[in-house]
Amino acid sequence: MRLRFAALLAVIFILIVLVSCKSTESAPVFSDEEIAHTMYYILQQSEDKAVTSLFQNLNAIKEPMIPEQYIVMNDIRGEIPGMERLLSDWAIYTTSFIIPLYDGFSDYTLLIAENQIFPDPQALLESGTTSVSLYMRRLHLGEMVQIIRPSIVGLDLDYWRQAVTQYNAWVNTRAVLSGQEANVLPSGQSDEELLDIFAAHLADLYFKYLSSAEVMIRTTPDPEMDQTAARVLGLV
C-alpha cells in the first residue's frame, strides 16, 4: 500500500515537472531590442492615430470643449433651458478658433514622439495597455500646456461665461422652486485664469486620444502591424 502511494506521488511529481517545463519552454522570450522596438512602435502609431482622430472629431464638432471640472453642464445640457444652444455656440466657436492652429500642434506632438527615450521599455510592456501614453502624459503634460497657452490668447470667452451663468441661474432657481440643491460652478475668473483652464483641457484631450489609440493598438490583431511588435504583444 505504501509502495503504491509512493509511486503515485512520484507520478504526480513527474507530471508537475513536465507541465512546468513545457510552460517554461512555450513562454516566448524577447530581447531588449525587440521590446524597445515595440514600445517605440506603439508610441509612433498611437501618436499618429490620436492626432488623426482628434482632428476628425474637432472638424465634426464632436468635442464639446468643456473641461472636466465643468462637465456637469454637458451631462445635463438638455435639462437646462437655453443650454443646448449656448454650449453648441461655444463648441463651434472654440473649434473654429483651434483648427487653424492644429498643424503646428501636430508637428509638435510628432517631434515629441520621434525624440522620446524610454529608460525601461520592459516595464512599459508589463505595466498595462496604456503605460506608454501615461508615461508620455507624466513627462509632457505641463510642457504641452505651456505650448498651447500662448496660442489661444484672443479666444472670446463670452460664450463660455454665458453658459456658466445660465447653469448657475438654473441651479439657484431649482433650489428655490423645488428645494433640489446642486453646487454652482466657479465663475468670475479672469481671462487669464480661464485660458489656463482651457490650455490644460486641450492638452489633456490629446492624451486621452493617445491613450485610446494605444489600447486599440495593443489589443487588436492587425495584419498590417509590424511583425516584431505583433509577436511581442502576443497578437499573432
C-alpha positions as MATLAB code, in Angstrom:
seq = 'MRLRFAALLAVIFILIVLVSCKSTESAPVFSDEEIAHTMYYILQQSEDKAVTSLFQNLNAIKEPMIPEQYIVMNDIRGEIPGMERLLSDWAIYTTSFIIPLYDGFSDYTLLIAENQIFPDPQALLESGTTSVSLYMRRLHLGEMVQIIRPSIVGLDLDYWRQAVTQYNAWVNTRAVLSGQEANVLPSGQSDEELLDIFAAHLADLYFKYLSSAEVMIRTTPDPEMDQTAARVLGLV';
ca = [
       0.000    0.000    0.000;
       2.818    2.366    0.957;
       4.667    1.477   -2.226;
       1.596    2.285   -4.320;
       1.143    5.617   -2.555;
       4.819    6.488   -3.032;
       4.599    5.541   -6.692;
       1.506    7.721   -7.111;
       3.299   10.683   -5.531;
       6.250   10.134   -7.838;
       3.996   10.136  -10.903;
       2.287   13.329   -9.758;
       5.643   14.988   -9.162;
       6.880   13.988  -12.612;
       3.721   15.341  -14.239;
       4.095   18.653  -12.427;
       7.720   18.936  -13.525;
       6.817   18.108  -17.123;
       3.979   20.642  -17.224;
       6.223   23.264  -15.671;
       8.973   22.593  -18.166;
       6.512   22.700  -21.038;
       5.086   26.036  -19.856;
       8.568   27.469  -19.487;
       9.575   26.255  -22.903;
       6.446   27.672  -24.568;
       6.691   31.116  -22.978;
       8.245   33.427  -25.600;
      11.355   35.330  -24.613;
      12.116   38.591  -26.375;
      15.313   40.588  -26.488;
      15.664   44.080  -25.047;
      15.929   45.386  -28.605;
      12.651   43.746  -29.641;
      10.828   45.144  -26.623;
      12.255   48.639  -27.118;
      11.319   48.485  -30.805;
       7.763   47.519  -29.838;
       7.344   50.348  -27.335;
       8.543   52.898  -29.869;
       6.260   51.380  -32.485;
       3.312   51.694  -30.093;
       4.143   55.340  -29.433;
       4.547   56.238  -33.098;
       1.344   54.506  -34.143;
      -0.641   55.847  -31.171;
       0.544   59.387  -31.831;
      -0.497   59.188  -35.472;
      -3.920   57.743  -34.665;
      -4.527   60.183  -31.813;
      -3.746   63.249  -33.916;
      -5.909   61.997  -36.785;
      -8.877   61.019  -34.598;
      -8.786   64.234  -32.600;
      -8.698   66.335  -35.770;
     -11.608   64.416  -37.285;
     -13.735   64.857  -34.164;
     -12.866   68.521  -33.868;
     -13.710   69.059  -37.510;
     -17.066   67.338  -36.976;
     -17.737   69.418  -33.807;
     -17.883   66.218  -31.735;
     -15.839   67.643  -28.875;
     -17.885   69.888  -26.533;
     -14.688   71.656  -25.403;
     -15.739   71.536  -21.763;
     -13.098   70.953  -19.058;
     -13.665   68.071  -16.660;
     -14.459   70.335  -13.696;
     -17.388   71.767  -15.665;
     -18.576   68.563  -17.325;
     -21.875   68.569  -15.419;
     -23.043   71.293  -17.815;
     -22.657   68.878  -20.692;
     -24.153   65.933  -18.814;
     -27.456   67.706  -18.207;
     -27.457   70.220  -21.047;
     -30.854   69.006  -22.235;
     -32.490   69.802  -18.885;
     -31.467   73.451  -18.735;
     -33.367   75.983  -20.855;
     -31.114   77.518  -23.494;
     -28.058   75.436  -22.524;
     -28.015   73.351  -25.687;
     -27.680   76.458  -27.855;
     -25.110   78.088  -25.575;
     -22.862   75.028  -25.453;
     -23.238   74.414  -29.171;
     -22.206   78.006  -29.883;
     -19.203   77.560  -27.579;
     -18.096   74.303  -29.234;
     -18.469   75.695  -32.755;
     -16.644   78.922  -31.967;
     -13.817   77.300  -29.985;
     -13.271   74.599  -32.591;
     -13.129   77.147  -35.405;
     -10.524   79.041  -33.379;
      -8.389   75.924  -32.779;
      -8.489   74.215  -36.185;
      -6.107   76.710  -37.886;
      -3.564   76.011  -35.116;
      -3.752   72.244  -35.488;
      -0.934   71.695  -37.981;
       1.538   73.393  -35.668;
       0.294   71.352  -32.732;
       0.562   68.059  -34.635;
       4.123   68.931  -35.695;
       4.944   69.459  -32.031;
       3.453   66.148  -30.847;
       5.205   64.277  -33.671;
       8.529   65.800  -32.638;
       7.989   64.661  -29.056;
       7.217   61.118  -30.173;
      10.177   60.912  -32.528;
      12.617   62.036  -29.850;
      11.208   60.139  -26.898;
      13.575   57.892  -24.916;
      12.245   55.016  -22.793;
      14.694   54.154  -19.997;
      12.858   50.895  -19.188;
      10.838   49.519  -22.138;
      10.327   46.190  -20.341;
       8.482   47.947  -17.514;
       6.241   49.732  -20.011;
       5.459   46.439  -21.733;
       4.374   44.878  -18.446;
       2.517   47.875  -16.977;
      -0.788   47.680  -18.831;
      -2.333   48.691  -22.111;
      -1.987   52.453  -21.512;
       1.506   52.502  -19.996;
       3.123   54.382  -22.884;
       0.512   57.144  -23.007;
       0.541   57.507  -19.204;
       4.320   57.781  -19.279;
       4.133   60.429  -22.000;
       1.485   62.326  -20.070;
       3.610   62.416  -16.923;
       6.585   63.691  -18.885;
       4.973   66.181  -21.242;
       1.604   67.411  -19.929;
       2.984   70.502  -18.212;
       5.178   71.375  -21.171;
       2.274   70.924  -23.585;
       0.038   73.229  -21.547;
       2.741   75.898  -21.744;
       2.993   75.434  -25.516;
      -0.782   75.661  -26.031;
      -1.414   78.562  -23.661;
       0.054   81.445  -25.766;
      -1.639   80.144  -28.911;
      -5.154   80.560  -27.510;
      -4.768   84.169  -26.422;
      -7.580   86.003  -28.165;
     -10.169   83.283  -27.535;
     -13.514   85.035  -26.935;
     -14.645   83.799  -23.535;
     -18.059   85.473  -23.553;
     -19.625   82.304  -24.987;
     -18.247   80.354  -22.056;
     -19.307   82.858  -19.418;
     -22.851   82.904  -20.777;
     -23.078   79.116  -20.434;
     -21.756   79.112  -16.856;
     -24.092   81.963  -15.905;
     -27.056   80.062  -17.360;
     -26.142   76.902  -15.469;
     -25.726   78.692  -12.134;
     -29.008   80.561  -12.606;
     -30.762   77.250  -13.242;
     -29.194   75.704  -10.117;
     -30.284   78.633   -7.936;
     -33.813   78.735   -9.393;
     -34.293   74.995   -8.925;
     -33.165   75.269   -5.303;
     -35.780   77.956   -4.639;
     -38.663   76.330   -6.520;
     -38.184   72.659   -5.691;
     -35.636   72.500   -2.906;
     -33.250   70.495   -5.106;
     -29.772   71.760   -4.456;
     -26.627   71.407   -6.533;
     -23.257   73.078   -6.490;
     -22.848   76.181   -8.579;
     -19.884   76.227  -10.926;
     -16.912   78.571  -10.472;
     -17.494   81.922  -12.120;
     -15.857   85.312  -12.085;
     -12.427   84.064  -13.179;
     -10.243   86.427  -15.139;
      -9.492   85.774  -18.805;
      -6.004   84.661  -17.783;
      -7.362   82.073  -15.361;
      -9.843   80.713  -17.891;
      -7.199   80.472  -20.595;
      -5.056   78.432  -18.187;
      -8.001   76.078  -17.670;
      -8.641   75.647  -21.387;
      -4.966   75.154  -22.229;
      -4.884   72.336  -19.664;
      -8.085   70.876  -21.101;
      -6.750   70.827  -24.651;
      -3.525   69.122  -23.557;
      -5.491   66.572  -21.547;
      -7.732   65.946  -24.542;
      -4.730   64.963  -26.654;
      -3.518   62.467  -24.038;
      -6.978   60.926  -23.769;
      -6.906   60.251  -27.507;
      -3.359   58.949  -27.224;
      -4.472   56.520  -24.510;
      -7.438   55.254  -26.531;
      -5.232   54.731  -29.565;
      -2.676   52.810  -27.514;
      -5.304   50.430  -26.141;
      -6.543   49.731  -29.653;
      -3.055   49.035  -30.987;
      -2.002   46.831  -28.088;
      -5.130   44.679  -28.036;
      -6.306   44.428  -31.650;
      -4.741   41.989  -34.140;
      -3.813   43.784  -37.342;
      -2.295   42.080  -40.401;
      -0.555   45.360  -41.246;
       1.147   45.595  -37.850;
       4.919   45.448  -37.585;
       5.640   41.747  -37.092;
       8.110   42.179  -34.252;
       5.603   44.317  -32.351;
       2.817   41.839  -33.084;
       4.863   38.958  -31.638;
       5.921   40.888  -28.528;
       2.316   41.957  -27.897;
       1.041   38.397  -28.433;
      -1.181   39.392  -31.345;
      -0.001   36.618  -33.681;
];
